Coordinates of C-alpha atoms in Angstrom, one line a residue:
X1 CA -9.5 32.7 -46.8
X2 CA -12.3 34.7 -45.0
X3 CA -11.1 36.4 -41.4
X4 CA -14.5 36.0 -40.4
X5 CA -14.6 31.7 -40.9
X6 CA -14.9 30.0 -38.0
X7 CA -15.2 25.8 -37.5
X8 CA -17.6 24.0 -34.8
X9 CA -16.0 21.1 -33.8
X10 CA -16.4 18.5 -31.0
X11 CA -14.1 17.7 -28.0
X12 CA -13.6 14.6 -29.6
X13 CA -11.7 15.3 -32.7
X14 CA -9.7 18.1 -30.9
X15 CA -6.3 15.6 -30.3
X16 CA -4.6 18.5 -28.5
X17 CA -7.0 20.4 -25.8
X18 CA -6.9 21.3 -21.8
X19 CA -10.3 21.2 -20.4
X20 CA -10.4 23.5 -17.1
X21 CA -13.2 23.6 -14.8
X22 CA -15.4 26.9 -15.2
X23 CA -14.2 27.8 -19.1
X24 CA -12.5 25.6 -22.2
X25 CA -9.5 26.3 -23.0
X26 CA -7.9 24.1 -26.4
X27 CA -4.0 24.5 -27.2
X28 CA -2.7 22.3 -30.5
X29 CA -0.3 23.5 -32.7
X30 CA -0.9 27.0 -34.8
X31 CA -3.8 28.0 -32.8
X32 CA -4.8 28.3 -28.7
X33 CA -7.9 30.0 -28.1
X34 CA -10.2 31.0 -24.6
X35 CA -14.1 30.1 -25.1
X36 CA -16.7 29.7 -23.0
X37 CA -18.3 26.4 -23.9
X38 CA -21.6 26.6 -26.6
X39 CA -24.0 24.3 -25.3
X40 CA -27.0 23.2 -27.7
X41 CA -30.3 24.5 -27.3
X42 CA -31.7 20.4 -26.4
X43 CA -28.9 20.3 -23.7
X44 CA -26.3 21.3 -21.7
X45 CA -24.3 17.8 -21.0
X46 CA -21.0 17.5 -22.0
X47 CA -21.7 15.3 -25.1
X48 CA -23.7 18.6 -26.9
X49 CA -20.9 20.6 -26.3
X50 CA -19.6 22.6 -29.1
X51 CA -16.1 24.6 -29.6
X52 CA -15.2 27.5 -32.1
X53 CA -12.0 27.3 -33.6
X54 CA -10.1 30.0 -35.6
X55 CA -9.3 29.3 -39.0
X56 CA -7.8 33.0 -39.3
X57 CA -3.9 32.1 -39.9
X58 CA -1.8 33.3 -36.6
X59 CA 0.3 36.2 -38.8
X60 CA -3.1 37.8 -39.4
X61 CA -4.7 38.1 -36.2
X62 CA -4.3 40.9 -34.1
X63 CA -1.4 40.5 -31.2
X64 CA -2.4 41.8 -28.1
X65 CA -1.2 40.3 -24.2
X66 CA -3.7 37.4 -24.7
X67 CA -2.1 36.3 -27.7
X68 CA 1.3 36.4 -26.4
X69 CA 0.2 34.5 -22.9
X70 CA -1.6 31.9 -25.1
X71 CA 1.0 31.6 -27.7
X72 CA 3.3 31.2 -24.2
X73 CA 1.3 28.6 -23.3
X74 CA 0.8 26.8 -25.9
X75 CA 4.5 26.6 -26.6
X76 CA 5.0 24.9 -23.6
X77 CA 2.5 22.6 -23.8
X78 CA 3.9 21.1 -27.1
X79 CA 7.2 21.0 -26.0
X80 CA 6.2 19.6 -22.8
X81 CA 4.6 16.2 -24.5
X82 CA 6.9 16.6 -27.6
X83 CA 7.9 13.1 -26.8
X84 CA 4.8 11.1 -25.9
X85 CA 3.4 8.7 -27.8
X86 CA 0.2 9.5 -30.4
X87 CA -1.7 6.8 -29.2
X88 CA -1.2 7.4 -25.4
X89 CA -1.1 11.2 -26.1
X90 CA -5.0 10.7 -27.8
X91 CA -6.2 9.2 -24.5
X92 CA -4.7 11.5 -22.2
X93 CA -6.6 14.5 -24.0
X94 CA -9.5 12.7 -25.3
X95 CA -10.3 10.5 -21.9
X96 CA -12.4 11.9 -19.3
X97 CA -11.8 10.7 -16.0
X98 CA -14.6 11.0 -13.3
X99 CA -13.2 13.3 -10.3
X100 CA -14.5 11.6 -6.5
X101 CA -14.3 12.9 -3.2
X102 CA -12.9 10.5 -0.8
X103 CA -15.9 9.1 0.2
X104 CA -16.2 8.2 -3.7
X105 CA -18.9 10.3 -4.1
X106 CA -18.6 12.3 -8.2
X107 CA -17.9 16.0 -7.6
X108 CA -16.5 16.5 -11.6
X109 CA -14.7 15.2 -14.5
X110 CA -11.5 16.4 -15.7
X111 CA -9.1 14.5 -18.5
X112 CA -6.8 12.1 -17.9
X113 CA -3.8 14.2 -19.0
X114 CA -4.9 16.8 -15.8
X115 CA -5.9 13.9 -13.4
X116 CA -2.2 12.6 -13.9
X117 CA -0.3 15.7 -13.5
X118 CA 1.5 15.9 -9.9
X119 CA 1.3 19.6 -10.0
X120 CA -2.7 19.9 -10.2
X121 CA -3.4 16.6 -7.7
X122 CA -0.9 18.0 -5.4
X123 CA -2.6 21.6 -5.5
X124 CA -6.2 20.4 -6.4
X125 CA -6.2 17.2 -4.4
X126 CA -7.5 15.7 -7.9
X127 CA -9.0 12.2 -7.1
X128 CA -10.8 9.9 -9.8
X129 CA -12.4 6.7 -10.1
X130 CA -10.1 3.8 -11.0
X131 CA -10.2 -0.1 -11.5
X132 CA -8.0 -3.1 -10.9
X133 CA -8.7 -5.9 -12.4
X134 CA -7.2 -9.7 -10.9
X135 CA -8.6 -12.5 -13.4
X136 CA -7.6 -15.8 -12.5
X137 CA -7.9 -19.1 -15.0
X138 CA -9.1 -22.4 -14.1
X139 CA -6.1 -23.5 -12.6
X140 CA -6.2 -20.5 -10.0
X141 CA -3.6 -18.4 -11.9
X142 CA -3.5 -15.1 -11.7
X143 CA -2.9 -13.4 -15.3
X144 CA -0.6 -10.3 -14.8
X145 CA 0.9 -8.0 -17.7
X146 CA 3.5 -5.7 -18.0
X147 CA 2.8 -2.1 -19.3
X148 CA 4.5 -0.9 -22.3
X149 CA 7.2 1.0 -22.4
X150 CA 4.7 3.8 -24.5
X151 CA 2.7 4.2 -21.2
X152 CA 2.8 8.0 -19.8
X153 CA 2.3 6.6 -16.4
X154 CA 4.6 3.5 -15.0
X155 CA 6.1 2.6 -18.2
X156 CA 7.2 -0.7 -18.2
X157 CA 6.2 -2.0 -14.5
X158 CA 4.4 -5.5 -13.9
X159 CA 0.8 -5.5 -12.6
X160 CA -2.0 -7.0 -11.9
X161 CA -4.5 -8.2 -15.3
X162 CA -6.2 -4.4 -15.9
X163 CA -5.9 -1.2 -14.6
X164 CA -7.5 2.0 -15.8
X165 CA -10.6 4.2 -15.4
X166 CA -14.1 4.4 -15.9
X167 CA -14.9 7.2 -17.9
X168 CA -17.4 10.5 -17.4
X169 CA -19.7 8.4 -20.2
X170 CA -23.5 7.3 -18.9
X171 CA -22.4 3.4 -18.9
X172 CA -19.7 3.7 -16.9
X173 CA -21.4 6.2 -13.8
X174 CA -24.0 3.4 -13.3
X175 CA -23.6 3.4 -9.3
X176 CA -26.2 0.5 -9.0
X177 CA -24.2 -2.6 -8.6
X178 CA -21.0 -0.9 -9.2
X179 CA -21.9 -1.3 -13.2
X180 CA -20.3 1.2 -14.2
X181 CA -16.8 -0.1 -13.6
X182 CA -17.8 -3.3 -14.6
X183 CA -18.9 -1.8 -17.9
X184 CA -15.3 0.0 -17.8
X185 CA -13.5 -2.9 -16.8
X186 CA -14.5 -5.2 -19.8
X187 CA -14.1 -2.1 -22.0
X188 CA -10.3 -2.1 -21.0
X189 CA -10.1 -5.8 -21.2
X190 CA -10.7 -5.7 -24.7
X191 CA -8.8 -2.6 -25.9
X192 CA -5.7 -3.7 -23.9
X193 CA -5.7 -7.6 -23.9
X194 CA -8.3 -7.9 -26.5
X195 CA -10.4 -10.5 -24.9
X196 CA -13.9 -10.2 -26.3
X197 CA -16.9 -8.8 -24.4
X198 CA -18.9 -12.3 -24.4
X199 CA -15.7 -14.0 -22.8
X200 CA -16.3 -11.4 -19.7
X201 CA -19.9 -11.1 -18.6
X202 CA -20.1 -8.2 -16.6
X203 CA -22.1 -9.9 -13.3
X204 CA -18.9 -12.1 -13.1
X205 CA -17.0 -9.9 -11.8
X206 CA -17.1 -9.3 -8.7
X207 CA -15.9 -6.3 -6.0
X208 CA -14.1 -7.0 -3.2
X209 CA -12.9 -3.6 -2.4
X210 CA -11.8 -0.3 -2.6
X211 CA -8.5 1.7 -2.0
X212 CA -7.8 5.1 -2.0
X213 CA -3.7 5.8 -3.1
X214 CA -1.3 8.4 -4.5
X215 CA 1.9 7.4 -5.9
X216 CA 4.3 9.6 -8.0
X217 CA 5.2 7.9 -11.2
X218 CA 8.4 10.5 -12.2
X219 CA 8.8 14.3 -11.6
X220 CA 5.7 15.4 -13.5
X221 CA 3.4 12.2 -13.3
X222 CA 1.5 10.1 -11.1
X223 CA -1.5 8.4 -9.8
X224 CA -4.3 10.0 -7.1
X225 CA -7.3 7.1 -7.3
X226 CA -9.9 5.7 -5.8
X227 CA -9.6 2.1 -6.8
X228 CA -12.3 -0.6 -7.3
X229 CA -10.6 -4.3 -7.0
X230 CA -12.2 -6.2 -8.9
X231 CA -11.7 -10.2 -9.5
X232 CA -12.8 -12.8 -11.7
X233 CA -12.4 -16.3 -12.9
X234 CA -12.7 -17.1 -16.4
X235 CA -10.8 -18.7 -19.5
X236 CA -10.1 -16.7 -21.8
X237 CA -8.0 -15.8 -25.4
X238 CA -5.9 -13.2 -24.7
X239 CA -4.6 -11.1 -28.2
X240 CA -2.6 -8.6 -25.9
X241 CA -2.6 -4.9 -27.6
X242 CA 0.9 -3.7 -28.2
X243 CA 0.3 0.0 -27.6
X244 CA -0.7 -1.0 -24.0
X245 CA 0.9 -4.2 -22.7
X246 CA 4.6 -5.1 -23.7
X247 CA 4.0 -9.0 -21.8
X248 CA 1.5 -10.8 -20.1
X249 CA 2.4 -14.2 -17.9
X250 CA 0.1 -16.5 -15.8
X251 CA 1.4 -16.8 -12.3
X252 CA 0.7 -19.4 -9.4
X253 CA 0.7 -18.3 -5.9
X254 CA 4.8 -19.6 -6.0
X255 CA 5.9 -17.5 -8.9
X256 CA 3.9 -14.4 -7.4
X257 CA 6.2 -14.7 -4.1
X258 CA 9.2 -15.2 -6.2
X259 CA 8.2 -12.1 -7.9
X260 CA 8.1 -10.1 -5.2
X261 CA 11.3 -11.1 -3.7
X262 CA 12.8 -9.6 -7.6
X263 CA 11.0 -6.3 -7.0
X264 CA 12.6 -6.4 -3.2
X265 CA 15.8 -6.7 -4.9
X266 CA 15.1 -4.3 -7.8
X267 CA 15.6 -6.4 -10.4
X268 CA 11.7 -6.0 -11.9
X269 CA 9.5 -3.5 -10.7
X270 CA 6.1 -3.8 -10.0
X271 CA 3.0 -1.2 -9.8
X272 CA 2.6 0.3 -7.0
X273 CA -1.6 -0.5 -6.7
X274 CA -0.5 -3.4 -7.3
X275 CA 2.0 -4.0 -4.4
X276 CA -0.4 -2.2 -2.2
X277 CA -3.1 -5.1 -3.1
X278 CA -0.5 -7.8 -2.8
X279 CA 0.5 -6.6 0.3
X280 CA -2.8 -6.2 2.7
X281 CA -5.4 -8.3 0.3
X282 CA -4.1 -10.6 -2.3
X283 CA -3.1 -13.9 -0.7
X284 CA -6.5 -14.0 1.6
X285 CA -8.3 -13.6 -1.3
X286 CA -6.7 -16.0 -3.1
X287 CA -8.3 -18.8 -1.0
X288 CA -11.6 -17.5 -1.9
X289 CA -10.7 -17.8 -5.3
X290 CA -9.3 -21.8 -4.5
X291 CA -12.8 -22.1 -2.4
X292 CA -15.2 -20.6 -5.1
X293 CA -16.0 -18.3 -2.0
X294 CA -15.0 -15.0 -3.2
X295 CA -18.4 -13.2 -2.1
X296 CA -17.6 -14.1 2.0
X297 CA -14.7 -11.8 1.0
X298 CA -16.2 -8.7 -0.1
X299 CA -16.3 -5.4 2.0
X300 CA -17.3 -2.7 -0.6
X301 CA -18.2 -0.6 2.8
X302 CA -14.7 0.5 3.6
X303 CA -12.3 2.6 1.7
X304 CA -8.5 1.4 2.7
X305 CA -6.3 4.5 2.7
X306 CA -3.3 3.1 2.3

């Protein structure tokens, strides 16, 4: 094999890599290098971004202090997520999360794996777009899952239908309307529920609100988000993806209370966006659902810190 042979690949098919904010640095197993990023001549976005990988085997490159402090490094990142799952371990490198300030206006983009580490969004104060979605059937029942026990994040906990992100991707920063999450949100319907696209027209569902949260998940993970509530009424077929949801149950405003009063006593546990919703919103809201009223409801002014 030739010293000199490099590879251009994308961000996309790199499973293992770290994006930081000024410069690119990539850590898999055998190689780790430092590169500033190669944009194409027809752009600089982050979609024409390409990276140089080594192909030069690691006992033929020369050592210096680099080498050792990346080798270091990269060491600990494998063992560090030795144990997560491959399909959660994908999104967390491949997923790029869209970094707000708290007045929800986009200052970055960083991946999910960094917007989810304690450490940095304790010492960056990293804060990224999120959504919640409530959908509610005909009969006024509110369609909760529980996450699966493969999740990085709140393995395991019951919530409310959806939760995740809206990506750094051109759909999904549409600001007008607040289309962009709604693009997200029945993205994530479909890859964790699997309810098709046409069952979820993105004008039905409607924002109420927004809250701004941070909640520790476990010593190294947790949530900082800015979170879109959004709620809908349709029926739909729900083919609940396994690598994402471990349960899903319709629940009446009854069995919602009764749920609650488990979590009290720590016999289930719920998310805590989630209980935050229940807690200051859900119930009010749920008239407006009864009434067909929900749009009296909205205040997508005001950001709740709670």
């Amino acid at each position: 094999m030739s010293t000199s042979l490099s590879l251009i690949q994308t961000p996309s098919r790199l499973s293992r890599c770290l994006l930081k904010s000024a410069s690119r640095r990539f850590t898999a197993p055998n190689y780790c290098i430092f590169a500033n990023s190669l944009a194409s001549s027809s752009s600089s976005s982050t979609s024409s971004l390409r990276f140089v990988r080594s192909l030069v085997p690691s006992s033929t490159r020369p050592f210096t202090s680099s080498t050792a402090l990346m080798a270091k490094s990269d060491a600990a990142v494998v063992d560090a997520d030795a144990s997560m799952d491959a399909v959660q371990k994908r999104l967390m490198f491949e997923d790029e999360c869209i970094l707000v300030d708290e007045n929800d206006k986009v200052v970055g983009h960083d991946s999910k794996y960094n917007c989810h580490l304690m450490e940095k969004i304790e010492k960056e104060n990293l804060l990224h777009r999120a959504f919640s979605v409530f959908l509610f059937n005909s009969k006024y029942e509110l369609l909760l899952q529980q996450r699966s026990a493969t999740k990085v994040t709140f393995p395991l906990v019951w919530t409310n239908t959806c939760c995740s992100h809206p990506l750094y991707r051109e759909s999904e920063l549409i600001e007008e309307n607040y289309l962009g999450v709604r693009n997200a949100a029945q993205r994530k319907l479909f890859d964790e529920l699997g309810i098709p696209a046409e069952e979820l027209p993105v004008d039905e569902f409607i924002p109420l609100g927004r809250i701004l949260y941070k909640a520790p998940s476990d010593g190294k993970w947790g949530e900082h988000e800015l979170d879109y509530l959004l709620f809908i009424v349709r029926d739909v077929n729900v083919h609940p993806n396994p690598d994402e949801v471990a349960d899903v149950k319709f629940m009446n405003r009854e069995q919602i209370k009764e749920l609650l009063k488990k979590a009290d006593a720590g016999e289930v546990k719920l998310s805590p966006w989630f209980r935050l919703v229940v807690d200051n919103f859900l119930m009010q809201w749920w008239d407006h659902v009864e009434k067909g009223t929900l749009l009296e409801a909205a205040d997508m002014e005001t950001i709740h810190k709670l």
